[in-house]
Amino acid sequence: MCRIVGAPRTLLPLLAALLQASVEASGEIALCKTGFPEDVYSAVLSQDVLEGQPLLNVKFSNCNGKRKVQYESSEPADFKVDADGMVYAVRSFPLSSEHSKFLIYAQDKETQEKWQVAVKLSLKPTLSEDSVKESREIEEIVFPRQLTKHNGYLQRQKRDWVIPPINLPENSRGPFPQELVRIRSDRDKNLSLRYSVTGPGADQPPTGIFIINPISGQLSVTKPLDRELIARFHLRAHAVDINGNQVENPIDIVINVIDMNDNRPEFLHQVWNGTVPEGSKPGTYVMTVTAIDADDPNALNGMLRYRILSQAPSSPSPNMFTINNETGDIITVAAGLDREKVQQYTLIIQATDMEGNPTYGLSNTATAVITVTDVNDNPPEFTAMTFYGEVPENRVDIIVANLTVTDKDQPHTPAWNAVYRISGGDPAGRFAIQTDANSNDGLVTVVKPIDFETNRMYVLTVAAENQVPLAKGIQHPPQSTATVSVTVIDVNENPYFAPNPKIIRQEEGLHAGTMLTTFTAQDPDRYMQQNIRYTKLSDPANWLKIDPVNGQITTIAVLDRESPNVKNNIYNATFLASDNGIPPMSGTGTLQIYLLDINDNAPQVLPQEAETCETPDPNSINITALDYDIDPNAGPFAFDLPLSPVTIKRNWTITRLNGDFAQLNLKIKFLEAGIYEVPIIITDSGNPPKSNISILRVKVCQCDSNGDCTDVDRIVGAGLGTGAIIAILLCIIILLILVLMFVVWMKRRDKERQAKQLLIDPEDDVRDNILKYDEEGGGEEDQDYDLSQLQQPDTVEPDAIKPVGIRRLDERPIHAEPQYPVRSAAPHPGDIGDFINEGLKAADNDPTAPPYDSLLVFDYEGSGSTAGSLSSLNSSSSGGDQDYDYLNDWGPRFKKLADMYGGGDD
């Protein structure tokens, strides 16, 4: 048998009670009896039983091993029994006398045979920490023996038992490691055993909290425990031999961490907000505050109690609210909540553990802010019993009066917002009252025109209410009703024509001076002595005039129904009526004249131009009549040909097809091609009828087999009238004028260009000009020029092929060149100087040469040249014997030269 030794002595009675057997084994062989081997099972527990906590193990003796037994508890709400006989707590509860005894039933599932046994639970006495430590010194847990068979009978060496939990207080100060119990087996006398423990806290996370001496089996704790982290440890103890073979079945060791009051209550929120309507009755629920305690909620350490420490403000009573000390519900306990007096209350709430024990319990506080919400307990009241206003007649959408009210409820809420209604004095609905959203005032507005001549004053009865009904028991006072007196102001109104428009019926053709009707206006201002004068505002055809005093309308021209100003036989004219009020007002009226038709328009042929073939076949001309009159003064029409000239009836014949159409045909077999004017007599059906001779221009042409004209000038005869031909001729003339103007402009442009052209082309004239060169090199030594142009001047491009546009105007004509020497083509560098001297002499003696010495600019003057410096060349003659007066005729450009050369010695 294995046991645990080394526990404190004071725990021996507890262990003895748990290990007590109903029948001690004496080593004798007993007969097997089915049922519980004990009559009463006992267990010693701490005060607090936890849910799922194993309490004890009841064993059922099943002799033949074939029975299937089911366990039940007499207190199923508190205890349950597993199939192996282990009794567990179903819920957590403090151990008391009502839970100290209960029964366990075992029933055979097949035979329904039933057995029972009593279970007695006793409370473990409270021990101090020192006494617990002392008792542990002798506490020992021994592995239980198993049943063995001897001569076919079961022999019990010792009954099975449940090891009670080990209780350790949290936050122990040590020293550590602290010994708990000693685990041993009875077989350690014969075998060398090794002990170990497994489970969370030993070899599983959190590891290392519990350790065991493998030789002595001493179980110890290595550090302080925290119940708020882990409230219970479930370990298993093992015993093996030195070869690792299991010697004993593992036993369960439960270590409960005993709670200490080491945590203060903590409110879920530091500030709690709630609301309560004003006027609430006592007992009205307001809000709930909640605090939590990390300590064991089933122990005193975690049992909280609430109370109100203070209330601000303390009016009308310092105790307007109370709190349920267990649930934290805040309710009202006094009447008198009035938002208009106190809008908010602030409560300091305290939560204390240890069931509110002020000496041993830990406390914490929070703030509860209770807002008193508004209800409609104050009706709106007018600031005056009568309001006054005035309005001009015929004006709408203007404010007549401003109604002001007071309301003590919370502004801009449905209990404060005013709604106005007119309860009397406005049967026609001419007024309306709108509420100003900001000021809550009532704005009396006119919505329908008011006539001063009908009613000069209105007295309205108005009432003010809120958007929501008043609270129960509150009535509207007389101040919620007022009177509005509205005075109507007379204004000058517009005169008006009646009826408007006025319609009259008249025949067209009335002569000027005919009186048509009288069109007058009325003045609605009966209480004003005013005169009305009439003027014509619109008369498109200028047919009418109106008398400015009496409104009599007379014609000033003949009325014509066919005028373009008449639409659908109706002529519209508008007249203006103006009074002499202040300010003067006016109104307009329309006179509609329905013109009756008379037969005043003769019919005309349509179309006015047509074409036909030279022979009667294969076509003819269909014609109709155009009459601007209407029935019965229009069709049906009669068509005929006149008697003269006689060629008309000889060449043509007309046949009436119906009342509106006729057909014109050639009467002779052949008529020469050309354009013919055929007069046609058309008579309408008026009474009396009206006739007219209308000319039809007919082009007779050569036709093909289909009856179409084939003449070259068919277009002119058939489709182009005189107007079209004139338009085409005008276009041609305009086009010719444009071309002529363009030619003249081009010639004038050429003349202006020649007149503005300089005597010297800008590209060649270097006088009075700054010549810019792109580069100034290192001297003439670094220039590479073609000297052959100087050695052979006759090879240079002659002036004859120089373009005319770039020739200098002051150059000598080409035909004067023969008197100058011509240098031979033989290339000899020594004769350049001779050639230049000869040319200079020729130029001095040439009367056609330019009247000034020209510096001839050469491309190259380099060192080593056989020619002398050109700057030493001078004219061989002073030129004083020449006459330079002709230079004055060359223009202002040569006037200076004429003065220089022809002005004498000066």
Short mmCIF file of N, CA, C and O in Angstrom, two decimals, residues 795-906:
data_model
loop_
_atom_site.label_atom_id
_atom_site.label_comp_id
_atom_site.label_asym_id
_atom_site.label_seq_id
_atom_site.Cartn_x
_atom_site.Cartn_y
_atom_site.Cartn_z
N THR A 795 37.65 87.60 -116.28
CA THR A 795 36.89 86.36 -116.05
C THR A 795 35.78 86.55 -115.04
O THR A 795 35.01 85.63 -114.80
N VAL A 796 35.74 87.74 -114.44
CA VAL A 796 34.68 87.98 -113.45
C VAL A 796 33.35 88.11 -114.18
O VAL A 796 33.30 88.54 -115.33
N GLU A 797 32.28 87.78 -113.49
CA GLU A 797 30.95 87.82 -114.09
C GLU A 797 30.65 89.22 -114.57
O GLU A 797 30.75 90.18 -113.81
N PRO A 798 30.35 89.41 -115.82
CA PRO A 798 30.07 90.75 -116.34
C PRO A 798 28.79 91.31 -115.79
O PRO A 798 27.93 90.59 -115.34
N ASP A 799 28.70 92.64 -115.90
CA ASP A 799 27.51 93.32 -115.39
C ASP A 799 26.28 93.02 -116.21
O ASP A 799 25.16 93.22 -115.76
N ALA A 800 26.54 92.53 -117.44
CA ALA A 800 25.38 92.29 -118.30
C ALA A 800 24.48 91.21 -117.78
O ALA A 800 23.28 91.21 -118.03
N ILE A 801 25.04 90.28 -117.02
CA ILE A 801 24.20 89.18 -116.52
C ILE A 801 23.78 89.41 -115.08
O ILE A 801 23.24 88.53 -114.44
N LYS A 802 24.09 90.60 -114.57
CA LYS A 802 23.67 90.91 -113.20
C LYS A 802 22.17 91.18 -113.22
O LYS A 802 21.67 91.89 -114.08
N PRO A 803 21.46 90.63 -112.30
CA PRO A 803 19.99 90.84 -112.31
C PRO A 803 19.66 92.31 -112.21
O PRO A 803 20.33 93.08 -111.51
N VAL A 804 18.57 92.68 -112.88
CA VAL A 804 18.18 94.08 -112.92
C VAL A 804 17.78 94.57 -111.55
O VAL A 804 18.05 95.69 -111.14
N GLY A 805 17.15 93.71 -110.78
CA GLY A 805 16.65 94.16 -109.49
C GLY A 805 17.72 94.54 -108.52
O GLY A 805 17.45 95.26 -107.56
N ILE A 806 18.98 94.12 -108.71
CA ILE A 806 20.04 94.44 -107.74
C ILE A 806 21.11 95.35 -108.34
O ILE A 806 22.17 95.56 -107.77
N ARG A 807 20.87 95.89 -109.54
CA ARG A 807 21.84 96.82 -110.14
C ARG A 807 21.73 98.17 -109.46
O ARG A 807 20.64 98.64 -109.17
N ARG A 808 22.88 98.79 -109.23
CA ARG A 808 22.89 100.12 -108.66
C ARG A 808 22.40 101.13 -109.69
O ARG A 808 22.75 101.08 -110.86
N LEU A 809 21.58 102.04 -109.21
CA LEU A 809 21.00 103.01 -110.14
C LEU A 809 22.00 104.05 -110.62
O LEU A 809 21.77 104.74 -111.62
N ASP A 810 23.08 104.23 -109.87
CA ASP A 810 24.07 105.24 -110.28
C ASP A 810 25.24 104.62 -111.04
O ASP A 810 26.27 105.23 -111.20
N GLU A 811 25.11 103.39 -111.49
CA GLU A 811 26.19 102.76 -112.28
C GLU A 811 26.15 103.29 -113.72
O GLU A 811 25.09 103.65 -114.25
N ARG A 812 27.27 103.28 -114.29
CA ARG A 812 27.38 103.73 -115.68
C ARG A 812 26.81 102.65 -116.58
O ARG A 812 26.98 101.46 -116.34
N PRO A 813 26.10 103.05 -117.66
CA PRO A 813 25.52 102.05 -118.58
C PRO A 813 26.60 101.16 -119.17
O PRO A 813 27.76 101.54 -119.29
N ILE A 814 26.16 99.98 -119.54
CA ILE A 814 27.11 98.98 -120.03
C ILE A 814 27.75 99.40 -121.35
O ILE A 814 28.91 99.15 -121.61
N HIS A 815 26.99 100.10 -122.20
CA HIS A 815 27.51 100.45 -123.53
C HIS A 815 28.64 101.47 -123.47
O HIS A 815 29.31 101.70 -124.45
N ALA A 816 28.88 102.10 -122.35
CA ALA A 816 29.98 103.08 -122.25
C ALA A 816 31.31 102.44 -121.86
O ALA A 816 32.29 103.13 -121.66
N GLU A 817 31.38 101.15 -121.76
CA GLU A 817 32.57 100.48 -121.28
C GLU A 817 33.71 100.34 -122.33
O GLU A 817 34.84 100.16 -121.94
N PRO A 818 33.45 100.41 -123.61
CA PRO A 818 34.54 100.09 -124.55
C PRO A 818 35.76 100.98 -124.42
O PRO A 818 36.86 100.56 -124.77
N GLN A 819 35.68 102.20 -123.90
CA GLN A 819 36.87 103.06 -123.84
C GLN A 819 37.81 102.65 -122.72
O GLN A 819 38.89 103.20 -122.61
N TYR A 820 37.37 101.77 -121.84
CA TYR A 820 38.27 101.30 -120.78
C TYR A 820 39.14 100.18 -121.30
O TYR A 820 38.70 99.37 -122.14
N PRO A 821 40.37 100.10 -120.79
CA PRO A 821 41.27 99.03 -121.27
C PRO A 821 40.80 97.67 -120.81
O PRO A 821 40.22 97.53 -119.73
N VAL A 822 41.08 96.70 -121.66
CA VAL A 822 40.75 95.31 -121.35
C VAL A 822 42.04 94.55 -121.14
O VAL A 822 42.92 94.54 -121.99
N ARG A 823 42.14 93.95 -119.98
CA ARG A 823 43.36 93.23 -119.63
C ARG A 823 43.38 91.89 -120.33
O ARG A 823 42.37 91.23 -120.47
N SER A 824 44.59 91.54 -120.75
CA SER A 824 44.72 90.26 -121.44
C SER A 824 44.50 89.13 -120.47
O SER A 824 44.62 89.28 -119.25
N ALA A 825 44.21 88.01 -121.08
CA ALA A 825 43.93 86.84 -120.26
C ALA A 825 45.18 86.16 -119.76
O ALA A 825 45.07 85.21 -119.00
N ALA A 826 46.36 86.65 -120.19
CA ALA A 826 47.59 85.97 -119.74
C ALA A 826 47.80 86.24 -118.26
O ALA A 826 47.86 87.39 -117.84
N PRO A 827 47.87 85.23 -117.45
CA PRO A 827 48.05 85.42 -115.99
C PRO A 827 49.47 85.83 -115.66
O PRO A 827 50.41 85.05 -115.77
N HIS A 828 49.61 87.10 -115.31
CA HIS A 828 50.92 87.59 -114.89
C HIS A 828 50.72 88.51 -113.71
O HIS A 828 50.05 89.54 -113.83
N PRO A 829 51.22 88.13 -112.54
CA PRO A 829 50.91 88.91 -111.32
C PRO A 829 51.53 90.30 -111.36
O PRO A 829 51.09 91.16 -110.61
N GLY A 830 52.46 90.59 -112.21
CA GLY A 830 53.11 91.91 -112.17
C GLY A 830 52.34 93.00 -112.86
O GLY A 830 52.69 94.17 -112.72
N ASP A 831 51.34 92.65 -113.67
CA ASP A 831 50.67 93.69 -114.43
C ASP A 831 49.40 94.18 -113.75
O ASP A 831 48.61 94.88 -114.38
N ILE A 832 49.15 93.82 -112.51
CA ILE A 832 47.92 94.27 -111.82
C ILE A 832 47.99 95.78 -111.60
O ILE A 832 47.03 96.51 -111.82
N GLY A 833 49.15 96.24 -111.15
CA GLY A 833 49.30 97.68 -110.90
C GLY A 833 49.13 98.51 -112.17
O GLY A 833 48.47 99.56 -112.16
N ASP A 834 49.70 98.05 -113.28
CA ASP A 834 49.55 98.77 -114.55
C ASP A 834 48.09 98.80 -114.96
O ASP A 834 47.60 99.81 -115.46
N PHE A 835 47.43 97.69 -114.78
CA PHE A 835 46.01 97.63 -115.16
C PHE A 835 45.18 98.61 -114.35
O PHE A 835 44.30 99.29 -114.87
N ILE A 836 45.48 98.74 -113.09
CA ILE A 836 44.71 99.65 -112.23
C ILE A 836 44.98 101.10 -112.63
O ILE A 836 44.07 101.92 -112.70
N ASN A 837 46.24 101.42 -112.92
CA ASN A 837 46.58 102.81 -113.32
C ASN A 837 45.90 103.17 -114.61
O ASN A 837 45.41 104.28 -114.79
N GLU A 838 45.89 102.26 -115.55
CA GLU A 838 45.24 102.53 -116.84
C GLU A 838 43.74 102.75 -116.65
O GLU A 838 43.12 103.61 -117.25
N GLY A 839 43.15 101.92 -115.80
CA GLY A 839 41.71 102.09 -115.55
C GLY A 839 41.41 103.40 -114.87
O GLY A 839 40.38 104.03 -115.11
N LEU A 840 42.30 103.86 -113.99
CA LEU A 840 42.09 105.12 -113.29
C LEU A 840 42.15 106.30 -114.28
O LEU A 840 41.34 107.22 -114.21
N LYS A 841 43.12 106.26 -115.21
CA LYS A 841 43.22 107.32 -116.21
C LYS A 841 41.98 107.36 -117.08
O LYS A 841 41.47 108.42 -117.40
N ALA A 842 41.52 106.21 -117.47
CA ALA A 842 40.33 106.15 -118.31
C ALA A 842 39.12 106.71 -117.58
O ALA A 842 38.27 107.40 -118.15
N ALA A 843 39.03 106.42 -116.30
CA ALA A 843 37.89 106.92 -115.52
C ALA A 843 37.97 108.42 -115.36
O ALA A 843 36.95 109.12 -115.37
N ASP A 844 39.19 108.98 -115.22
CA ASP A 844 39.30 110.43 -115.06
C ASP A 844 38.91 111.15 -116.35
O ASP A 844 38.39 112.26 -116.30
N ASN A 845 39.15 110.54 -117.48
CA ASN A 845 38.86 111.18 -118.75
C ASN A 845 37.48 110.85 -119.29
O ASN A 845 37.11 111.32 -120.35
N ASP A 846 36.73 110.02 -118.60
CA ASP A 846 35.41 109.59 -119.07
C ASP A 846 34.34 110.55 -118.53
O ASP A 846 34.15 110.66 -117.33
N PRO A 847 33.71 111.32 -119.46
CA PRO A 847 32.67 112.26 -118.97
C PRO A 847 31.43 111.55 -118.42
O PRO A 847 30.64 112.15 -117.69
N THR A 848 31.23 110.28 -118.73
CA THR A 848 30.04 109.56 -118.23
C THR A 848 30.33 108.82 -116.96
O THR A 848 29.45 108.14 -116.42
N ALA A 849 31.57 108.92 -116.46
CA ALA A 849 31.91 108.20 -115.23
C ALA A 849 31.23 108.88 -114.04
O ALA A 849 30.88 110.06 -114.11
N PRO A 850 31.06 108.22 -112.95
CA PRO A 850 30.46 108.83 -111.74
C PRO A 850 31.27 110.04 -111.33
O PRO A 850 32.50 110.07 -111.46
N PRO A 851 30.63 111.06 -110.82
CA PRO A 851 31.28 112.33 -110.48
C PRO A 851 31.98 112.27 -109.14
O PRO A 851 31.96 113.24 -108.38
N TYR A 852 32.51 111.19 -108.73
CA TYR A 852 33.26 111.10 -107.48
C TYR A 852 34.27 109.99 -107.62
O TYR A 852 34.14 109.10 -108.48
N ASP A 853 35.29 110.11 -106.81
CA ASP A 853 36.29 109.02 -106.78
C ASP A 853 35.72 107.87 -105.99
O ASP A 853 35.33 108.03 -104.83
N SER A 854 35.69 106.75 -106.62
CA SER A 854 35.17 105.56 -105.94
C SER A 854 36.33 104.71 -105.49
O SER A 854 37.23 104.40 -106.28
N LEU A 855 36.30 104.41 -104.18
CA LEU A 855 37.29 103.47 -103.65
C LEU A 855 36.87 102.07 -104.05
O LEU A 855 35.78 101.62 -103.67
N LEU A 856 37.69 101.45 -104.81
CA LEU A 856 37.38 100.09 -105.23
C LEU A 856 37.85 99.13 -104.14
O LEU A 856 39.02 99.09 -103.80
N VAL A 857 36.93 98.42 -103.57
CA VAL A 857 37.25 97.49 -102.47
C VAL A 857 37.55 96.14 -103.07
O VAL A 857 36.73 95.56 -103.80
N PHE A 858 38.79 95.70 -102.80
CA PHE A 858 39.21 94.39 -103.29
C PHE A 858 39.09 93.38 -102.17
O PHE A 858 39.12 93.70 -100.98
N ASP A 859 39.02 92.14 -102.59
CA ASP A 859 38.84 91.07 -101.60
C ASP A 859 40.10 90.81 -100.79
O ASP A 859 40.03 90.31 -99.69
N TYR A 860 41.26 91.14 -101.32
CA TYR A 860 42.48 90.72 -100.62
C TYR A 860 43.56 91.76 -100.79
O TYR A 860 43.79 92.25 -101.89
N GLU A 861 44.15 92.16 -99.71
CA GLU A 861 45.37 92.97 -99.70
C GLU A 861 46.35 92.29 -98.78
O GLU A 861 46.34 92.53 -97.58
N GLY A 862 47.11 91.43 -99.28
CA GLY A 862 48.03 90.67 -98.43
C GLY A 862 49.46 91.16 -98.56
O GLY A 862 49.81 91.95 -99.41
N SER A 863 50.28 90.65 -97.66
CA SER A 863 51.72 90.97 -97.71
C SER A 863 52.36 90.27 -98.90
O SER A 863 51.92 89.19 -99.29
N GLY A 864 53.36 90.87 -99.41
CA GLY A 864 54.05 90.27 -100.56
C GLY A 864 53.41 90.57 -101.88
O GLY A 864 53.80 90.01 -102.90
N SER A 865 52.40 91.47 -101.90
CA SER A 865 51.76 91.78 -103.16
C SER A 865 52.69 92.65 -104.01
O SER A 865 53.38 93.54 -103.51
N THR A 866 52.73 92.37 -105.29
CA THR A 866 53.59 93.14 -106.21
C THR A 866 53.05 94.53 -106.46
O THR A 866 53.74 95.40 -106.94
N ALA A 867 51.75 94.76 -106.14
CA ALA A 867 51.15 96.07 -106.35
C ALA A 867 51.41 96.96 -105.15
O ALA A 867 51.56 96.49 -104.03
N GLY A 868 51.47 98.24 -105.40
CA GLY A 868 51.68 99.19 -104.30
C GLY A 868 50.38 99.43 -103.54
O GLY A 868 49.33 98.89 -103.88
N SER A 869 50.46 100.25 -102.51
CA SER A 869 49.28 100.55 -101.70
C SER A 869 48.29 101.36 -102.51
O SER A 869 48.66 102.31 -103.18
N LEU A 870 47.03 100.95 -102.46
CA LEU A 870 45.99 101.66 -103.21
C LEU A 870 45.72 103.02 -102.61
O LEU A 870 45.16 103.89 -103.28
N SER A 871 46.09 103.20 -101.35
CA SER A 871 45.82 104.51 -100.73
C SER A 871 46.69 105.61 -101.33
O SER A 871 46.40 106.77 -101.14
N SER A 872 47.72 105.22 -102.07
CA SER A 872 48.59 106.25 -102.67
C SER A 872 48.12 106.68 -104.05
O SER A 872 48.71 107.55 -104.67
N LEU A 873 47.06 106.03 -104.51
CA LEU A 873 46.56 106.37 -105.84
C LEU A 873 45.76 107.66 -105.75
O LEU A 873 44.88 107.81 -104.89
N ASN A 874 46.00 108.61 -106.62
CA ASN A 874 45.27 109.87 -106.66
C ASN A 874 44.81 110.10 -108.10
O ASN A 874 45.40 109.59 -109.05
N SER A 875 43.77 110.82 -108.19
CA SER A 875 43.28 111.15 -109.53
C SER A 875 44.31 112.04 -110.23
O SER A 875 44.90 112.94 -109.64
N SER A 876 44.51 111.75 -111.47
CA SER A 876 45.51 112.50 -112.24
C SER A 876 45.02 113.90 -112.58
O SER A 876 45.76 114.72 -113.05
N SER A 877 43.77 114.12 -112.36
CA SER A 877 43.20 115.43 -112.68
C SER A 877 42.36 115.88 -111.52
O SER A 877 41.69 115.08 -110.88
N SER A 878 42.43 117.16 -111.24
CA SER A 878 41.62 117.69 -110.13
C SER A 878 40.15 117.74 -110.48
O SER A 878 39.31 117.82 -109.63
N GLY A 879 39.87 117.67 -111.73
CA GLY A 879 38.47 117.70 -112.16
C GLY A 879 37.90 119.10 -112.17
O GLY A 879 36.71 119.27 -112.33
N GLY A 880 38.72 120.12 -111.98
CA GLY A 880 38.18 121.46 -111.94
C GLY A 880 37.69 121.97 -113.29
O GLY A 880 36.96 122.94 -113.37
N ASP A 881 38.15 121.30 -114.37
CA ASP A 881 37.75 121.74 -115.69
C ASP A 881 36.44 121.11 -116.14
O ASP A 881 36.04 121.33 -117.27
N GLN A 882 35.83 120.34 -115.30
CA GLN A 882 34.58 119.67 -115.68
C GLN A 882 33.38 120.46 -115.14
O GLN A 882 33.47 121.16 -114.13
N ASP A 883 32.24 120.27 -115.82
CA ASP A 883 31.00 120.95 -115.42
C ASP A 883 30.10 119.95 -114.69
O ASP A 883 29.67 118.95 -115.28
N TYR A 884 29.85 120.26 -113.41
CA TYR A 884 29.04 119.33 -112.59
C TYR A 884 27.67 119.92 -112.26
O TYR A 884 26.99 119.48 -111.34
N ASP A 885 27.25 120.94 -113.05
CA ASP A 885 25.95 121.52 -112.74
C ASP A 885 24.79 120.55 -113.01
O ASP A 885 23.70 120.68 -112.45
N TYR A 886 25.04 119.60 -113.88
CA TYR A 886 23.94 118.65 -114.18
C TYR A 886 23.59 117.79 -112.98
O TYR A 886 22.56 117.11 -112.96
N LEU A 887 24.49 117.79 -111.96
CA LEU A 887 24.17 116.97 -110.77
C LEU A 887 22.94 117.51 -110.03
O LEU A 887 22.29 116.78 -109.26
N ASN A 888 22.66 118.79 -110.21
CA ASN A 888 21.47 119.35 -109.54
C ASN A 888 20.18 118.74 -110.06
O ASN A 888 19.15 118.75 -109.39
N ASP A 889 20.26 118.22 -111.31
CA ASP A 889 19.05 117.61 -111.87
C ASP A 889 18.85 116.17 -111.42
O ASP A 889 17.85 115.54 -111.76
N TRP A 890 19.81 115.65 -110.70
CA TRP A 890 19.71 114.23 -110.28
C TRP A 890 18.94 114.06 -108.97
O TRP A 890 18.79 112.95 -108.49
N GLY A 891 18.56 115.10 -108.36
CA GLY A 891 17.80 114.96 -107.11
C GLY A 891 18.60 115.41 -105.92
O GLY A 891 19.76 115.80 -106.01
N PRO A 892 17.94 115.39 -104.75
CA PRO A 892 18.58 115.88 -103.51
C PRO A 892 19.78 115.05 -103.09
O PRO A 892 20.65 115.52 -102.37
N ARG A 893 19.85 113.80 -103.50
CA ARG A 893 20.96 112.96 -103.09
C ARG A 893 22.29 113.48 -103.67
O ARG A 893 23.34 113.25 -103.08
N PHE A 894 22.23 114.12 -104.86
CA PHE A 894 23.47 114.58 -105.52
C PHE A 894 23.69 116.09 -105.40
O PHE A 894 24.57 116.65 -105.98
N LYS A 895 22.81 116.71 -104.59
CA LYS A 895 22.96 118.17 -104.43
C LYS A 895 24.26 118.50 -103.72
O LYS A 895 24.95 119.47 -104.05
N LYS A 896 24.63 117.69 -102.73
CA LYS A 896 25.89 117.94 -102.00
C LYS A 896 27.09 117.81 -102.93
O LYS A 896 28.03 118.61 -102.89
N LEU A 897 27.07 116.81 -103.83
CA LEU A 897 28.18 116.64 -104.77
C LEU A 897 28.24 117.81 -105.76
O LEU A 897 29.32 118.27 -106.15
N ALA A 898 27.04 118.27 -106.15
CA ALA A 898 27.03 119.41 -107.08
C ALA A 898 27.65 120.64 -106.43
O ALA A 898 28.38 121.41 -107.06
N ASP A 899 27.37 120.81 -105.10
CA ASP A 899 27.97 121.96 -104.40
C ASP A 899 29.48 121.80 -104.27
O ASP A 899 30.25 122.76 -104.34
N MET A 900 29.91 120.53 -104.03
CA MET A 900 31.34 120.28 -103.80
C MET A 900 32.14 120.46 -105.10
O MET A 900 33.23 121.06 -105.10
N TYR A 901 31.64 119.98 -106.21
CA TYR A 901 32.41 119.99 -107.47
C TYR A 901 32.07 121.20 -108.34
O TYR A 901 32.88 121.63 -109.14
N GLY A 902 30.88 121.65 -108.25
CA GLY A 902 30.49 122.73 -109.16
C GLY A 902 30.40 124.07 -108.48
O GLY A 902 29.98 125.06 -109.09
N GLY A 903 30.78 124.17 -107.24
CA GLY A 903 30.61 125.42 -106.51
C GLY A 903 31.82 126.33 -106.59
O GLY A 903 31.95 127.25 -105.77
N GLY A 904 32.76 126.10 -107.46
CA GLY A 904 33.95 126.96 -107.56
C GLY A 904 35.06 126.46 -106.67
O GLY A 904 35.09 125.34 -106.20
N ASP A 905 35.99 127.33 -106.47
CA ASP A 905 37.17 126.94 -105.69
C ASP A 905 36.85 126.70 -104.23
O ASP A 905 37.53 125.93 -103.55
N ASP A 906 35.81 127.35 -103.75
CA ASP A 906 35.46 127.13 -102.35
C ASP A 906 35.02 125.71 -102.12
O ASP A 906 35.20 125.22 -101.00
#
